[in-house]
Tab-separated table of C-alpha atoms and ligand atoms in Angstrom:
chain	number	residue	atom	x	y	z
A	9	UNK	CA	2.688	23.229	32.814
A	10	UNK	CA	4.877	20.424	31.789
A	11	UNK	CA	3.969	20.358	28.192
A	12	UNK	CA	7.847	18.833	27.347
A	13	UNK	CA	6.937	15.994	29.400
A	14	UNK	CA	3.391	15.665	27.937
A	15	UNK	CA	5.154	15.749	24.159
A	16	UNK	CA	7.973	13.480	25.337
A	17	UNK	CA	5.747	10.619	26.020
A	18	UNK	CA	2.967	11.410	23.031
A	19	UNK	CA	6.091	10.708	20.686
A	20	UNK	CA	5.178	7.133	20.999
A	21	UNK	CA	2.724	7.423	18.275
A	22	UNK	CA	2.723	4.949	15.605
A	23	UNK	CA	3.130	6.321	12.330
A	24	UNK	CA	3.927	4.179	8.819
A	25	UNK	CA	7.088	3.032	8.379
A	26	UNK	CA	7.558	4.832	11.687
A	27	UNK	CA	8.488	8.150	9.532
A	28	UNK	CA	7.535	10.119	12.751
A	29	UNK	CA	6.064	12.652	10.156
A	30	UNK	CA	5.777	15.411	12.837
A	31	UNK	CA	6.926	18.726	13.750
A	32	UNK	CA	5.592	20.175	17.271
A	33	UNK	CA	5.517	24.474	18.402
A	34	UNK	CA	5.866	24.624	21.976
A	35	UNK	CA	4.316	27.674	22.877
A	36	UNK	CA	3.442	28.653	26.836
A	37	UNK	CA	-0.062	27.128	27.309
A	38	UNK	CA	-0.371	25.965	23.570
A	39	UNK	CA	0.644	22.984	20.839
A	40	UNK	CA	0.655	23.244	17.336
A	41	UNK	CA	1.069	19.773	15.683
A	42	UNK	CA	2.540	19.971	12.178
A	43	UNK	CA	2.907	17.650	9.367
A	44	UNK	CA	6.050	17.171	7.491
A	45	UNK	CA	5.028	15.618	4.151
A	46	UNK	CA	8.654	15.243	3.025
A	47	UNK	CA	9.041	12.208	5.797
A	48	UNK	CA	6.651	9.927	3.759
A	49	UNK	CA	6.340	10.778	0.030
A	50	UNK	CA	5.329	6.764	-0.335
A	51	UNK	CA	2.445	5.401	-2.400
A	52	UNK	CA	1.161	3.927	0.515
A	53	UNK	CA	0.574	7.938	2.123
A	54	UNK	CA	-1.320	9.181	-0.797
A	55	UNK	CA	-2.637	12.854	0.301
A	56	UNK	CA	-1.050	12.263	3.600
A	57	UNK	CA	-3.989	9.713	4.415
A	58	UNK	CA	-1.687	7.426	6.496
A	59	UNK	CA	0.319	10.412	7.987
A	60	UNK	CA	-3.099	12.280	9.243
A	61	UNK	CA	-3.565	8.786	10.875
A	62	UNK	CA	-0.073	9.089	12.961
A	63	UNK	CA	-1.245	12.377	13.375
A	64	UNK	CA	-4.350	11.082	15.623
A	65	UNK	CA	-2.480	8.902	17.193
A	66	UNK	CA	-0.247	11.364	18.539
A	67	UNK	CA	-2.758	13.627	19.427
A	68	UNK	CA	-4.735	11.123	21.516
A	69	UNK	CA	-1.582	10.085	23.573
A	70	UNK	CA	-1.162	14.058	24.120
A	71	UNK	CA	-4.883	14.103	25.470
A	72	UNK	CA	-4.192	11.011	27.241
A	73	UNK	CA	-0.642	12.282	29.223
A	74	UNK	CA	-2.089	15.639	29.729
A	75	UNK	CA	-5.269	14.111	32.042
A	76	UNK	CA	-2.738	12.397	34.595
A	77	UNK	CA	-0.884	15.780	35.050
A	78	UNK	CA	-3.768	17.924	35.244
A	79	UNK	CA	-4.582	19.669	32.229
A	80	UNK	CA	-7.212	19.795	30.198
A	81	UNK	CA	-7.297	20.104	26.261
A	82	UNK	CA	-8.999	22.422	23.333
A	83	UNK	CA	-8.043	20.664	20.276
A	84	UNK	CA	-9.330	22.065	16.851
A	85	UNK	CA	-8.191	19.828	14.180
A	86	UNK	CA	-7.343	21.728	10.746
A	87	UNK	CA	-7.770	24.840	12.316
A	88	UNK	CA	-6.543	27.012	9.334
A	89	UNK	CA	-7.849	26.640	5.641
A	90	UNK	CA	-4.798	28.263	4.130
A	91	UNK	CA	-2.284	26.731	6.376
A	92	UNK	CA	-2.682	22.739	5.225
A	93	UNK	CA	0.395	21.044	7.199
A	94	UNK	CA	-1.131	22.697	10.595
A	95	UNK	CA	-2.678	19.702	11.223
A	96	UNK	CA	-4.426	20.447	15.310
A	97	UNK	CA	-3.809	23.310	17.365
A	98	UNK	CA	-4.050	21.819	21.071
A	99	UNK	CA	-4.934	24.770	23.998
A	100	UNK	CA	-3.717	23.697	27.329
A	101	UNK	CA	-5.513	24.652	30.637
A	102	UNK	CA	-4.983	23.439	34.256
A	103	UNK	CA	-8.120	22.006	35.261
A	104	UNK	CA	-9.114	19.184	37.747
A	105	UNK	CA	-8.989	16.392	34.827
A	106	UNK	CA	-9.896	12.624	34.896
A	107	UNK	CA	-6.860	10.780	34.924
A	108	UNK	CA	-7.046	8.445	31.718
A	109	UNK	CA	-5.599	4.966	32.798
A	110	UNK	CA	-4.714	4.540	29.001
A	111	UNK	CA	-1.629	6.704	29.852
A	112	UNK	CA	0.025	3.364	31.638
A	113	UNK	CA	0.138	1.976	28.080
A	114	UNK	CA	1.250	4.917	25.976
A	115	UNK	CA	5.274	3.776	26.300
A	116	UNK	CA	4.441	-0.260	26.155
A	117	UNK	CA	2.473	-0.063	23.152
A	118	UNK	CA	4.125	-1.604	19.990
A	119	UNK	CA	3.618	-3.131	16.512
A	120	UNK	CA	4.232	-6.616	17.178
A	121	UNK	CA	4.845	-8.756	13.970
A	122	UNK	CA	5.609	-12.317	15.629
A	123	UNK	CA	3.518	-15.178	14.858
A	124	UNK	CA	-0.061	-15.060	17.547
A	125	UNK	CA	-1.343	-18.027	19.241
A	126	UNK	CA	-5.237	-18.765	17.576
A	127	UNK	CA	-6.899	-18.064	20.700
A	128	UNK	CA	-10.215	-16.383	20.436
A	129	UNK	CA	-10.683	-12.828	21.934
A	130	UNK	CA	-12.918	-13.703	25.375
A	131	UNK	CA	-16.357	-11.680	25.602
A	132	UNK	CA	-14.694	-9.378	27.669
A	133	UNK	CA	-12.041	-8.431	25.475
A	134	UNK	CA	-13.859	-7.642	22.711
A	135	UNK	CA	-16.543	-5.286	24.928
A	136	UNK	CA	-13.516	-3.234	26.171
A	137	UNK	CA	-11.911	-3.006	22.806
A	138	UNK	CA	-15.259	-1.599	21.481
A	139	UNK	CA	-16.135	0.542	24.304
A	140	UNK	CA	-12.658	1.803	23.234
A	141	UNK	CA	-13.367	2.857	19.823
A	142	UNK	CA	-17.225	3.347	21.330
A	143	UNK	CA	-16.374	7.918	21.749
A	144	UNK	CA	-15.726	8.374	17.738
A	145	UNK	CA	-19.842	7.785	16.489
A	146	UNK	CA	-18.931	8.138	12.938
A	147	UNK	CA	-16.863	4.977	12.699
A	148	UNK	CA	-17.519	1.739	13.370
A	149	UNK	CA	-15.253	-0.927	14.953
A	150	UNK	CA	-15.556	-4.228	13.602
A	151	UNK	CA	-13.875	-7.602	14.044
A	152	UNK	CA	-13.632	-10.504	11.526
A	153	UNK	CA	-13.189	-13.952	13.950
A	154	UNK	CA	-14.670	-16.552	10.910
A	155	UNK	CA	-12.869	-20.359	12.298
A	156	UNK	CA	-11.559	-20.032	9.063
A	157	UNK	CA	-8.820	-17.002	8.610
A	158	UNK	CA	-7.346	-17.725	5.983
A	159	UNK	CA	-9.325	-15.854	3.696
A	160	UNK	CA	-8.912	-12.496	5.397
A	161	UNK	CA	-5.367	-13.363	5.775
A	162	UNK	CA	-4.837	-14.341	2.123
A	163	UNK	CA	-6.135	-10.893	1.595
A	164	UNK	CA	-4.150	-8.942	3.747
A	165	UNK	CA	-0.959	-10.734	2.880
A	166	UNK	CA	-1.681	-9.422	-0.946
A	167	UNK	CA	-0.295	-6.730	-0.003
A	168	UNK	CA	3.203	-8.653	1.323
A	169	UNK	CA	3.716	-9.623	-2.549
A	170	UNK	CA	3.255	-6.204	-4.128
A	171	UNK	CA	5.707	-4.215	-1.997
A	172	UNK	CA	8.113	-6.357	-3.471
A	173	UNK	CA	7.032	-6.452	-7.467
A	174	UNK	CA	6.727	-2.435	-7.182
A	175	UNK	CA	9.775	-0.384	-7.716
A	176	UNK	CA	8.278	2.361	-5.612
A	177	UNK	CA	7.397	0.620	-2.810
A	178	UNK	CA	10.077	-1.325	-2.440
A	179	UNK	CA	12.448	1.630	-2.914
A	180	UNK	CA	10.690	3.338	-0.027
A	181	UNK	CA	10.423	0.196	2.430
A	182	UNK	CA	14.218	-1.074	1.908
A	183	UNK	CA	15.008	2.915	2.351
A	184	UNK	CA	13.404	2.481	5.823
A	185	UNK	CA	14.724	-0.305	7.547
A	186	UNK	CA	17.832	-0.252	9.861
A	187	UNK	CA	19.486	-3.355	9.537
A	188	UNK	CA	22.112	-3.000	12.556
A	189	UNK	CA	21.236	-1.952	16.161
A	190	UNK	CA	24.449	1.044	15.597
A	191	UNK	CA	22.157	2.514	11.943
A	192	UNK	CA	18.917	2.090	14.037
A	193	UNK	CA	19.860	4.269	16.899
A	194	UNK	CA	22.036	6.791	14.724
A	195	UNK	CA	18.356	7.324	12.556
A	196	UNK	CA	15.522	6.830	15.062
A	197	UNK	CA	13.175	6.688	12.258
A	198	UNK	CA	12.277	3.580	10.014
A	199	UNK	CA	12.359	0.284	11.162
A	200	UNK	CA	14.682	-1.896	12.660
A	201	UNK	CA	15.163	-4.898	11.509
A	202	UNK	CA	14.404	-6.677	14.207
A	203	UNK	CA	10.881	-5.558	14.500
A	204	UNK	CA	10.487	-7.257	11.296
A	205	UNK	CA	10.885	-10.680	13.039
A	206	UNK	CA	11.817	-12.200	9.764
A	207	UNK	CA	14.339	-15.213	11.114
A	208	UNK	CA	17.142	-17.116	9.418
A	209	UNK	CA	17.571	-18.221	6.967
A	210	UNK	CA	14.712	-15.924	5.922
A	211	UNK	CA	16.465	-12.858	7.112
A	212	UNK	CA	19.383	-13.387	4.041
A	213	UNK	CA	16.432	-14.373	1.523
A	214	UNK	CA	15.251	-10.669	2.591
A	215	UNK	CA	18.489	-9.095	2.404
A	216	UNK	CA	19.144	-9.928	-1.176
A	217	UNK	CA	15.542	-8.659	-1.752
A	218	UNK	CA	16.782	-5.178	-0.940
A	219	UNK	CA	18.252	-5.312	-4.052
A	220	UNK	CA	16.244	-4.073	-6.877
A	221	UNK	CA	18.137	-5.824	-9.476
A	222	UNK	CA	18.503	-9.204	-7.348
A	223	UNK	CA	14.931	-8.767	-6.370
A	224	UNK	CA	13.790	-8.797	-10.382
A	225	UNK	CA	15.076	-11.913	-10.845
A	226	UNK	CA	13.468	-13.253	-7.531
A	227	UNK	CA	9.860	-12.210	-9.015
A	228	UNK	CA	10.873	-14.706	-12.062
A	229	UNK	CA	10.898	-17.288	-9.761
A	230	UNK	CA	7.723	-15.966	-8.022
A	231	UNK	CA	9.426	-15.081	-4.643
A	232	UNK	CA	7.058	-12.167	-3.699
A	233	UNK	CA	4.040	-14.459	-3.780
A	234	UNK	CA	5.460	-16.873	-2.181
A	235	UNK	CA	6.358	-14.569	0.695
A	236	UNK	CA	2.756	-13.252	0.791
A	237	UNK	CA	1.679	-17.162	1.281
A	238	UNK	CA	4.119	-17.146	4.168
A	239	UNK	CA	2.686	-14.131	5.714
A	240	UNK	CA	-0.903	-15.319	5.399
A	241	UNK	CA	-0.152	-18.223	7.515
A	242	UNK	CA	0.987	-16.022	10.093
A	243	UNK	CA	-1.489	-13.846	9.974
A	244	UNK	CA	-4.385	-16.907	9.649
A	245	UNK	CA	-3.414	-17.784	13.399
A	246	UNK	CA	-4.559	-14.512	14.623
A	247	UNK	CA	-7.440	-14.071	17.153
A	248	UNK	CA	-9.126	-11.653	15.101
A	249	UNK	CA	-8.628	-9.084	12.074
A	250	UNK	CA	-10.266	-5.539	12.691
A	251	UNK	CA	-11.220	-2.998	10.983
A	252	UNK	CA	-12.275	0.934	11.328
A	253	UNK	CA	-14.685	1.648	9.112
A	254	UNK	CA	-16.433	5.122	8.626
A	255	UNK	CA	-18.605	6.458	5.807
A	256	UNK	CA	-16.285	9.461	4.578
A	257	UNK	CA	-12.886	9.749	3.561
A	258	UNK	CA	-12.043	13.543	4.269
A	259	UNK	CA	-8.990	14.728	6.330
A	260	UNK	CA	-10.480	15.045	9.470
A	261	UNK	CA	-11.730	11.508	9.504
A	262	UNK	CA	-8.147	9.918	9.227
A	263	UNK	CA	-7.037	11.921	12.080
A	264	UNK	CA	-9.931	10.951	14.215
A	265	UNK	CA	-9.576	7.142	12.692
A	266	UNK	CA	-5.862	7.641	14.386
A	267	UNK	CA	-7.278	8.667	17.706
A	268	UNK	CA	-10.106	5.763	17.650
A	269	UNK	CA	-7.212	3.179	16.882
A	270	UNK	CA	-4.781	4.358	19.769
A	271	UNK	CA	-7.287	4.129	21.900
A	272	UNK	CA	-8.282	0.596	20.923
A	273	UNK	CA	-4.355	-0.265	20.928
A	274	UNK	CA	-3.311	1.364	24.105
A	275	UNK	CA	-6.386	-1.157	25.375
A	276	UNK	CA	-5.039	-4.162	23.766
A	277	UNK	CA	-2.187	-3.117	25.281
A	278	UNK	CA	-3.417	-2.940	28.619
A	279	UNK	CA	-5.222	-6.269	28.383
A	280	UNK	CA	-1.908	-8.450	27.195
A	281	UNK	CA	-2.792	-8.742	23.155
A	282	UNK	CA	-0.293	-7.920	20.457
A	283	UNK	CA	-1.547	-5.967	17.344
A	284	UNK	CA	-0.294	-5.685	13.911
A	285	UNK	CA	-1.538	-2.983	11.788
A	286	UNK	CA	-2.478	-4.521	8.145
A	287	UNK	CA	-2.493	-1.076	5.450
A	288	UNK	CA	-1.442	-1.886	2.521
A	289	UNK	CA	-3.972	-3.132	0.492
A	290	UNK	CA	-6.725	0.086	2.040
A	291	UNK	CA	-4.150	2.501	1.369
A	292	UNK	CA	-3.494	1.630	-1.714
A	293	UNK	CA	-7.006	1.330	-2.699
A	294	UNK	CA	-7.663	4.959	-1.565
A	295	UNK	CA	-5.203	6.352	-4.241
A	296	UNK	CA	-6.823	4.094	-6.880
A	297	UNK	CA	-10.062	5.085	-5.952
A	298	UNK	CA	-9.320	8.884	-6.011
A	299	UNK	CA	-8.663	7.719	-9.704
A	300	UNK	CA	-4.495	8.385	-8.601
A	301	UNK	CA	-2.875	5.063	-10.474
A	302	UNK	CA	1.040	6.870	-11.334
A	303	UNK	CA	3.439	4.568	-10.131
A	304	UNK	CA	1.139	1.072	-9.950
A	305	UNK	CA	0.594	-1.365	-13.020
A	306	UNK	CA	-2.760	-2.029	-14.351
A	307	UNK	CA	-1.988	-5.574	-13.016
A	308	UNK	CA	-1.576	-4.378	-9.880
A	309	UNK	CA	-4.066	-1.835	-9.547
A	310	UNK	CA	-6.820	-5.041	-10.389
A	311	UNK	CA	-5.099	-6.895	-7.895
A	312	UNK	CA	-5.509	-4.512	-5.285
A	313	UNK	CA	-9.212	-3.136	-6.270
A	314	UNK	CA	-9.998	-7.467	-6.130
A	315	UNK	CA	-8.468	-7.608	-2.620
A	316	UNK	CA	-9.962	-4.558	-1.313
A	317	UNK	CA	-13.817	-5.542	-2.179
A	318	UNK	CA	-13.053	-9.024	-0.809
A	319	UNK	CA	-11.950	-7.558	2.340
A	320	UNK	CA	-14.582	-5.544	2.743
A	321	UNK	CA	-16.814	-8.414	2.269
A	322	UNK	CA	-15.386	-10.331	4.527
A	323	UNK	CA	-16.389	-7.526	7.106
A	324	UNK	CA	-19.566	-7.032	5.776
A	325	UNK	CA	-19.005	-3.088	4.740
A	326	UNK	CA	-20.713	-2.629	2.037
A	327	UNK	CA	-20.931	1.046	2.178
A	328	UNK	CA	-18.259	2.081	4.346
A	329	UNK	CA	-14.763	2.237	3.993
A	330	UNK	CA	-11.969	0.646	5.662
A	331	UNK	CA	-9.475	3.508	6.930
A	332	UNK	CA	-7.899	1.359	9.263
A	333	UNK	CA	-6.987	-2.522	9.522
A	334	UNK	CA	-5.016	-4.675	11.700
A	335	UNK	CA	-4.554	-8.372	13.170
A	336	UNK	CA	-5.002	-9.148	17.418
A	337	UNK	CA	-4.098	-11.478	19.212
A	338	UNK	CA	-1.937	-13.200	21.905
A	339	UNK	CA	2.087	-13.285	21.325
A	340	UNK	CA	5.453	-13.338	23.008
A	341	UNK	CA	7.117	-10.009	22.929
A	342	UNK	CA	8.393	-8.811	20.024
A	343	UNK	CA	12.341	-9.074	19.585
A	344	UNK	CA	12.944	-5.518	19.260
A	345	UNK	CA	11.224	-2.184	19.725
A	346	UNK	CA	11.392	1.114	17.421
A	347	UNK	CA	13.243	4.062	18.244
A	348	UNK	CA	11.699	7.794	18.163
A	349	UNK	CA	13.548	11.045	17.375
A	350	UNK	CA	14.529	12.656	20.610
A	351	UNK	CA	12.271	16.022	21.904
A	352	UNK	CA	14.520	18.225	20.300
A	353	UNK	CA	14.343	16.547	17.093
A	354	UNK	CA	10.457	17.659	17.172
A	355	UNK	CA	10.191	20.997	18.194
A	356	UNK	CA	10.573	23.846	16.484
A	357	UNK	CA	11.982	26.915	17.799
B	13	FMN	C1	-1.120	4.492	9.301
B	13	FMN	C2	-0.229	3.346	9.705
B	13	FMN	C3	-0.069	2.268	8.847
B	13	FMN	C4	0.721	1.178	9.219
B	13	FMN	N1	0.787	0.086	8.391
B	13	FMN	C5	1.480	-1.001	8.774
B	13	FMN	C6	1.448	-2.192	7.990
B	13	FMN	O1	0.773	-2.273	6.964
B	13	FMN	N2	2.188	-3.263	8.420
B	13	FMN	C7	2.931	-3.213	9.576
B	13	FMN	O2	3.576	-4.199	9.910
B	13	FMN	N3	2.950	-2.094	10.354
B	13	FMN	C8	2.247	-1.002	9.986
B	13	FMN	N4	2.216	0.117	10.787
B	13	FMN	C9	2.982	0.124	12.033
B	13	FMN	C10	4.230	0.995	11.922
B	13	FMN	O3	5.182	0.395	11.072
B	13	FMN	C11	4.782	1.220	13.336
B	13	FMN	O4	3.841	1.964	14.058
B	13	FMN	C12	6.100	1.948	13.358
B	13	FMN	O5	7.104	1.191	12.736
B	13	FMN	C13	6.528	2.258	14.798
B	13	FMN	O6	6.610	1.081	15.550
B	13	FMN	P1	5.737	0.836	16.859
B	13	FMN	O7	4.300	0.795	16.443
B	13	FMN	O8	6.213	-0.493	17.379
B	13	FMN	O9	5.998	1.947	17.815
B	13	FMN	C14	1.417	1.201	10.456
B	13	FMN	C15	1.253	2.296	11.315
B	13	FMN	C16	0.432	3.351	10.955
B	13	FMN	C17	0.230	4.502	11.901
């Protein structure tokens, strides 16, 4: 079996700040997927949460790739109590598999971060994207498509503000983007700057923001909000926010909130809309809620407990929680893709 081949192509995952935050044994008919906490110590990963997502992600595209070559997959998620990073253990078998014509989209699939065109998602669209997420039955896929966005956007672009007023989070986002095309392919991890699609003169504005001491004296003059009004815009000329929604918040349901939302990507994907994944403001809120505040001011912990139960409004949720949120809709390409660490990068020996 071509498991290599099967791994190559799964490596497309998505993962937060693309930190890539696996490690992958190779054995003859088996995979085990491990987590690396060390990639993505951020505030926005508290307890791995976003990480386990990745996680599902990557396991879905293995499922996916493995169909069109003929095998079949066992996959026990968290297999081991005592070993906690182990995060699936995938058993391969040749079998006579359904192809899975999600497996076109695996390498096309991208965060795209331009500005969408405020066309509504047809009937259609929306049936396939929630037959998509339709083989998780714990979760629920719902979208938000009020005429008015702005609300929801206002919301999610919250978020936009405090990544900039946080020393934390800004620390770990400016230590994650590549800001030549030379850094970007030397790391293979983070994000290029590109993918950012922040034009000039913006792009300077954001450069000086890198700077922690430059960026102190930009909050004085109320830069970060006015960057999160920016963003809101944007994002208020979407077709649609979604959300993933779920009643628990263990382990096992971020992984299998990963798998639901590559499936639902890789068919956006396939259907010519553009997704943006929108997760700072229900991270954030998972920490606070675990009653984990180090690192965020009471000012910003209100602001993001505020933000949180108005988003959840706004989808109606009243006893779920969001583990996964994005914006749809139709866009150009976007300027630049992300890189990923090369096979041998990922296995272990
Ligand atoms: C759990 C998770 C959270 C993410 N949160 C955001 C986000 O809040 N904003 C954003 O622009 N992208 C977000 N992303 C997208 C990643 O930055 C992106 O997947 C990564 O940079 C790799 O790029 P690609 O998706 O184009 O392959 C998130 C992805 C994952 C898996």
């Amino acid at each position: 079996m071509d498991l290599k081949n099967i791994i190559n192509l799964a490596n497309y995952a998505p993962s937060g700040d693309n930190c890539q935050p696996w490690k992958i044994k190779l054995e003859q008919n088996r995979a085990l997927l491990f987590n690396v906490p060390e990639t993505d110590l951020s505030l926005y990963n508290y307890k791995q949460q976003a990480s386990l997502i990745a996680h599902g992600a990557l396991i879905e595209n293995i499922a996916i790739a493995a169909s069109t070559k003929n095998v079949s997959c066992e996959i026990s998620i968290l297999p081991y109590i005592n070993r906690p990073n182990l995060v699936a253990e995938i058993n391969f078998s040749p079998e006579n598999v359904h192809p899975d014509p999600l497996f076109s989209s695996i390498n096309k699939r991208v965060t795209n971060r331009k500005p969408y065109k405020a066309i509504p998602l047809s009937a259609k669209e929306k049936s396939l994207l929630m037959e998509a997420a339709g083989q998780f039955p714990n979760f629920e896929l719902k979208f938000y498509e009020g005429e008015n966005k702005l609300p929801a956007a206002n919301a999610f672009s919250v978020n936009e503000g405090i990544v900039l007023e946080n020393f934390y989070l800004h620390r770990f986002l400016f230590s994650h983007v590549s800001w030549t095309k030379q850094q970007d392919n030397l790391q293979k991890v983070g994000m290029f700057i590109k993918t950012m699609e922040i034009l000039p003169p913006k792009s300077f504005i954001f450069k000086l923001c890198s700077n922690w001491k430059i960026m102190k004296f930009l909050r004085l003059i109320k830069l970060p909000k006015l960057i999160a009004k920016e963003n809101a815009a944007i994002y208020a000329k979407s077709s649609a926010f979604g959300a993933c929604l779920a009643q628990n918040n263990a382990q096992e349901d971020f992984i299998a909130t990963g798998r639901l939302i590559q499936r639902v990507w890789l068919t956006a994907t396939g259907l010519g809309l553009s997704m943006q994944p929108l997760m700072g403001i229900p991270l954030l809120h998972l920490k606070i809620q675990s009653g984990e505040t180090v690192g965020l001011s009471p000012k910003h912990q209100t602001e993001i407990s505020k933000t949180y139960k108005k988003i959840k409004e706004l989808f109606d949720s009243e006893n779920q929680n969001i583990l996964f949120s994005f914006r749809i809709g139709k866009s150009d390409p976007p300027s630049a893709v992300s890189q990923r660490l090369n096979l041998e990068q990922i296995l272990l020996k």
